[in-house]
Amino acid sequence: MTQTKTIKIVALVLTVVTLLTLLIVFALPSANAAVVKQGSTGEVVKTIQTKLKRWGYYTGSVDGIFGAKTKAAVQYFQRKNGLTADGIVGSATAKAMGITLSGTASSSGTTTSGKLSNSDLYLLSCCVYGEARGESYTGKVAVAAVILNRVKSSAFPNSISGVIYQAGAFTCVSDGQINLGTNDECTRAAQDALNGWDPTGGAIYYFNPATATSKWIWSRPQLVTIGKHIFCS
């Protein structure tokens, strides 16, 4: 083999190695940044663990280490919320949890807790209590999310109180259960909805098929069933 051919081969090998290195350095970090999975560490993992622990899915330590227990808790949450139970927190699971993958609260909603008075939060949690106190935690968050979705919709009043007290909108207002007060779980559910968790996928209506008498509500596109409620767009 001549010296020229040897130089060409070495140059080609170096070029290939350089290209592979660039792919590893630039492509992999962006892919890894899109998901949080077993082996991940940091503040976003702590946020995930904290939420899952609060909701009863996780019993381990909030240590920022995504281990087997955290993965199992994520899978449990995913199964309960109709998501692919792969134990990986990607965009869909993060949205359902109300977080971004940078570890901060989701900003997908235009209404945030920082823009609300304590009375707004209390009223929202009272409506959750009146409408869904017998539902699962996810079901409670879902009812709060519907109220917030209505606030954001041009078809409804643009405030929480306006949506809740709109004539005929909620049974708990019609029968007076809105005045029963609330509890810690319903308040947490209201807060989680304000932080961006929407288990309904954008619903603006819901109903109990066992008690619904309106034919119109059955005509609405159904998005998801959570507990005794069907959520619709």
Tab-separated table of C-alpha atoms in Angstrom:
chain	number	residue	atom	x	y	z
A	1	MET	CA	0.000	0.000	0.000
A	2	THR	CA	1.431	3.381	-0.970
A	3	GLN	CA	1.873	6.199	1.515
A	4	THR	CA	-0.749	8.289	-0.301
A	5	LYS	CA	-3.420	5.553	0.032
A	6	THR	CA	-2.571	5.134	3.705
A	7	ILE	CA	-3.022	8.852	4.320
A	8	LYS	CA	-6.373	8.811	2.505
A	9	ILE	CA	-7.637	5.864	4.567
A	10	VAL	CA	-6.556	7.487	7.835
A	11	ALA	CA	-8.241	10.731	6.806
A	12	LEU	CA	-11.450	8.880	5.953
A	13	VAL	CA	-11.460	7.054	9.279
A	14	LEU	CA	-10.911	10.310	11.162
A	15	THR	CA	-13.776	11.934	9.263
A	16	VAL	CA	-16.143	9.098	10.153
A	17	VAL	CA	-15.084	9.192	13.807
A	18	THR	CA	-15.592	12.951	13.910
A	19	LEU	CA	-19.080	12.683	12.432
A	20	LEU	CA	-20.066	9.971	14.897
A	21	THR	CA	-18.756	12.054	17.790
A	22	LEU	CA	-20.788	15.059	16.649
A	23	LEU	CA	-23.917	12.912	16.433
A	24	ILE	CA	-23.401	11.628	19.969
A	25	VAL	CA	-22.620	15.051	21.419
A	26	PHE	CA	-25.434	16.991	19.758
A	27	ALA	CA	-28.177	14.489	19.046
A	28	LEU	CA	-28.277	12.477	22.254
A	29	PRO	CA	-28.615	15.298	24.756
A	30	SER	CA	-31.591	16.752	22.923
A	31	ALA	CA	-33.265	13.344	22.852
A	32	ASN	CA	-32.590	12.718	26.515
A	33	ALA	CA	-33.906	16.177	27.415
A	34	ALA	CA	-37.284	15.197	25.989
A	35	VAL	CA	-37.927	12.426	28.518
A	36	VAL	CA	-37.286	11.590	32.159
A	37	LYS	CA	-36.796	7.908	32.861
A	38	GLN	CA	-35.100	5.369	35.116
A	39	GLY	CA	-31.566	6.564	35.780
A	40	SER	CA	-32.447	10.271	35.541
A	41	THR	CA	-31.690	12.559	38.482
A	42	GLY	CA	-32.345	16.145	39.468
A	43	GLU	CA	-35.055	18.618	40.396
A	44	VAL	CA	-37.514	17.471	37.737
A	45	VAL	CA	-37.396	13.971	39.244
A	46	LYS	CA	-38.106	15.472	42.676
A	47	THR	CA	-41.103	17.295	41.209
A	48	ILE	CA	-42.408	14.061	39.701
A	49	GLN	CA	-41.888	12.156	42.947
A	50	THR	CA	-43.557	14.892	44.996
A	51	LYS	CA	-46.670	14.926	42.833
A	52	LEU	CA	-46.933	11.138	42.654
A	53	LYS	CA	-46.498	10.901	46.433
A	54	ARG	CA	-49.199	13.529	47.016
A	55	TRP	CA	-51.604	11.668	44.742
A	56	GLY	CA	-50.924	8.294	46.370
A	57	TYR	CA	-49.014	6.641	43.530
A	58	TYR	CA	-45.556	6.742	45.146
A	59	THR	CA	-44.421	5.722	48.627
A	60	GLY	CA	-40.660	6.124	48.318
A	61	SER	CA	-38.362	9.008	49.217
A	62	VAL	CA	-38.373	12.290	47.350
A	63	ASP	CA	-34.667	12.090	46.603
A	64	GLY	CA	-34.455	13.181	42.970
A	65	ILE	CA	-33.317	9.741	41.826
A	66	PHE	CA	-35.510	8.003	39.241
A	67	GLY	CA	-35.256	4.409	40.427
A	68	ALA	CA	-37.423	1.304	40.157
A	69	LYS	CA	-39.994	2.583	42.681
A	70	THR	CA	-40.409	5.841	40.809
A	71	LYS	CA	-40.780	3.991	37.515
A	72	ALA	CA	-43.462	1.745	39.023
A	73	ALA	CA	-45.297	4.797	40.368
A	74	VAL	CA	-45.158	6.491	36.966
A	75	GLN	CA	-46.567	3.341	35.342
A	76	TYR	CA	-49.366	3.248	37.920
A	77	PHE	CA	-50.191	6.896	37.175
A	78	GLN	CA	-50.079	6.240	33.421
A	79	ARG	CA	-52.446	3.269	33.651
A	80	LYS	CA	-54.911	5.279	35.735
A	81	ASN	CA	-54.869	8.133	33.241
A	82	GLY	CA	-55.102	6.173	29.999
A	83	LEU	CA	-51.486	6.729	28.985
A	84	THR	CA	-48.918	4.272	27.649
A	85	ALA	CA	-47.593	2.589	30.808
A	86	ASP	CA	-43.909	2.580	29.884
A	87	GLY	CA	-42.644	4.242	33.070
A	88	ILE	CA	-41.130	7.095	31.048
A	89	VAL	CA	-42.184	10.692	31.610
A	90	GLY	CA	-42.445	12.112	28.113
A	91	SER	CA	-44.502	15.057	26.897
A	92	ALA	CA	-47.908	13.378	27.306
A	93	THR	CA	-47.249	12.114	30.838
A	94	ALA	CA	-45.656	15.418	31.867
A	95	LYS	CA	-48.722	17.286	30.616
A	96	ALA	CA	-51.011	14.968	32.573
A	97	MET	CA	-48.931	15.624	35.692
A	98	GLY	CA	-49.023	19.375	35.151
A	99	ILE	CA	-45.265	19.805	34.803
A	100	THR	CA	-42.728	20.656	32.155
A	101	LEU	CA	-39.653	18.515	31.763
A	102	SER	CA	-37.494	21.328	33.096
A	103	GLY	CA	-39.133	20.705	36.461
A	104	THR	CA	-41.282	23.830	36.591
A	105	ALA	CA	-45.043	24.012	36.711
A	106	SER	CA	-46.734	23.727	33.361
A	107	SER	CA	-47.548	27.032	31.716
A	108	SER	CA	-49.942	25.601	29.147
A	109	GLY	CA	-52.920	27.251	30.806
A	110	THR	CA	-53.581	30.977	30.684
A	111	THR	CA	-54.939	30.939	34.226
A	112	THR	CA	-52.395	30.380	36.993
A	113	SER	CA	-52.572	30.384	40.750
A	114	GLY	CA	-50.467	33.530	40.831
A	115	LYS	CA	-53.277	35.480	39.178
A	116	LEU	CA	-55.978	34.261	41.549
A	117	SER	CA	-57.145	35.481	44.892
A	118	ASN	CA	-57.569	33.103	47.804
A	119	SER	CA	-61.323	33.446	47.382
A	120	ASP	CA	-61.099	32.193	43.782
A	121	LEU	CA	-59.122	29.137	44.833
A	122	TYR	CA	-61.551	28.503	47.690
A	123	LEU	CA	-64.574	28.799	45.396
A	124	LEU	CA	-63.001	26.447	42.863
A	125	SER	CA	-62.261	23.875	45.569
A	126	CYS	CA	-65.808	24.226	46.957
A	127	CYS	CA	-67.203	23.440	43.513
A	128	VAL	CA	-64.913	20.408	43.262
A	129	TYR	CA	-66.144	19.270	46.679
A	130	GLY	CA	-69.783	19.772	45.724
A	131	GLU	CA	-69.457	18.068	42.354
A	132	ALA	CA	-66.841	15.355	42.879
A	133	ARG	CA	-66.024	14.675	46.522
A	134	GLY	CA	-66.826	10.984	45.993
A	135	GLU	CA	-64.533	10.711	42.965
A	136	SER	CA	-60.871	9.727	42.800
A	137	TYR	CA	-58.226	12.411	43.122
A	138	THR	CA	-57.841	12.447	39.341
A	139	GLY	CA	-61.613	12.841	39.025
A	140	LYS	CA	-61.515	15.862	41.321
A	141	VAL	CA	-58.719	17.486	39.311
A	142	ALA	CA	-60.706	16.775	36.135
A	143	VAL	CA	-63.747	18.726	37.394
A	144	ALA	CA	-61.529	21.676	38.330
A	145	ALA	CA	-59.881	21.484	34.900
A	146	VAL	CA	-63.276	21.713	33.166
A	147	ILE	CA	-64.032	24.909	35.068
A	148	LEU	CA	-60.674	26.403	34.069
A	149	ASN	CA	-61.153	25.305	30.465
A	150	ARG	CA	-64.431	27.181	30.435
A	151	VAL	CA	-62.732	30.291	31.808
A	152	LYS	CA	-60.335	30.141	28.850
A	153	SER	CA	-63.125	29.529	26.326
A	154	SER	CA	-64.833	32.482	24.636
A	155	ALA	CA	-68.132	30.598	24.930
A	156	PHE	CA	-68.202	30.986	28.728
A	157	PRO	CA	-67.661	33.726	31.328
A	158	ASN	CA	-64.020	34.704	31.743
A	159	SER	CA	-63.743	34.240	35.499
A	160	ILE	CA	-63.972	31.287	37.871
A	161	SER	CA	-66.910	32.760	39.752
A	162	GLY	CA	-68.655	33.628	36.500
A	163	VAL	CA	-68.292	30.065	35.198
A	164	ILE	CA	-69.353	28.414	38.444
A	165	TYR	CA	-72.387	30.634	39.009
A	166	GLN	CA	-73.562	30.633	35.383
A	167	ALA	CA	-77.227	29.654	35.477
A	168	GLY	CA	-77.720	25.890	35.309
A	169	ALA	CA	-74.020	25.164	34.864
A	170	PHE	CA	-73.355	23.059	37.974
A	171	THR	CA	-75.661	20.913	40.065
A	172	CYS	CA	-73.876	21.835	43.292
A	173	VAL	CA	-74.868	25.474	42.763
A	174	SER	CA	-78.466	24.598	41.934
A	175	ASP	CA	-78.930	22.397	45.020
A	176	GLY	CA	-76.823	24.499	47.380
A	177	GLN	CA	-73.963	22.045	47.915
A	178	ILE	CA	-71.545	24.755	46.799
A	179	ASN	CA	-72.063	26.139	50.312
A	180	LEU	CA	-70.899	22.984	52.089
A	181	GLY	CA	-67.305	24.163	52.026
A	182	THR	CA	-64.347	22.030	50.977
A	183	ASN	CA	-61.495	19.878	52.298
A	184	ASP	CA	-57.733	19.628	51.861
A	185	GLU	CA	-57.898	17.079	49.051
A	186	CYS	CA	-60.285	19.177	46.959
A	187	THR	CA	-58.115	22.236	47.541
A	188	ARG	CA	-55.034	20.324	46.363
A	189	ALA	CA	-56.978	19.103	43.334
A	190	ALA	CA	-57.989	22.662	42.472
A	191	GLN	CA	-54.382	23.795	42.853
A	192	ASP	CA	-53.090	21.001	40.625
A	193	ALA	CA	-55.582	21.990	37.933
A	194	LEU	CA	-54.417	25.596	38.238
A	195	ASN	CA	-50.843	24.369	37.831
A	196	GLY	CA	-51.772	22.870	34.474
A	197	TRP	CA	-52.852	19.272	35.092
A	198	ASP	CA	-55.827	18.488	32.877
A	199	PRO	CA	-56.731	14.776	32.921
A	200	THR	CA	-59.642	15.486	30.548
A	201	GLY	CA	-57.613	16.610	27.565
A	202	GLY	CA	-59.421	19.928	27.231
A	203	ALA	CA	-63.023	19.050	28.143
A	204	ILE	CA	-65.547	21.828	28.785
A	205	TYR	CA	-68.450	19.540	29.772
A	206	TYR	CA	-68.917	16.444	31.902
A	207	PHE	CA	-71.872	14.385	33.048
A	208	ASN	CA	-72.829	11.303	35.006
A	209	PRO	CA	-74.410	8.837	32.559
A	210	ALA	CA	-76.347	7.193	35.386
A	211	THR	CA	-78.209	10.381	36.250
A	212	ALA	CA	-78.048	12.581	33.127
A	213	THR	CA	-81.454	13.499	31.692
A	214	SER	CA	-80.310	15.845	28.929
A	215	LYS	CA	-80.261	14.327	25.437
A	216	TRP	CA	-78.061	17.190	24.287
A	217	ILE	CA	-75.150	16.263	26.534
A	218	TRP	CA	-75.003	12.815	24.952
A	219	SER	CA	-74.417	14.482	21.593
A	220	ARG	CA	-71.160	16.092	22.722
A	221	PRO	CA	-67.882	14.445	21.558
A	222	GLN	CA	-66.678	12.289	24.445
A	223	LEU	CA	-62.998	12.576	25.377
A	224	VAL	CA	-62.480	10.380	28.432
A	225	THR	CA	-64.319	8.653	31.270
A	226	ILE	CA	-62.934	9.190	34.779
A	227	GLY	CA	-64.829	7.507	37.579
A	228	LYS	CA	-68.550	8.171	37.233
A	229	HIS	CA	-68.120	11.138	34.870
A	230	ILE	CA	-67.815	11.296	31.090
A	231	PHE	CA	-65.880	14.357	29.917
A	232	CYS	CA	-66.749	15.999	26.605
A	233	SER	CA	-65.624	18.764	24.295
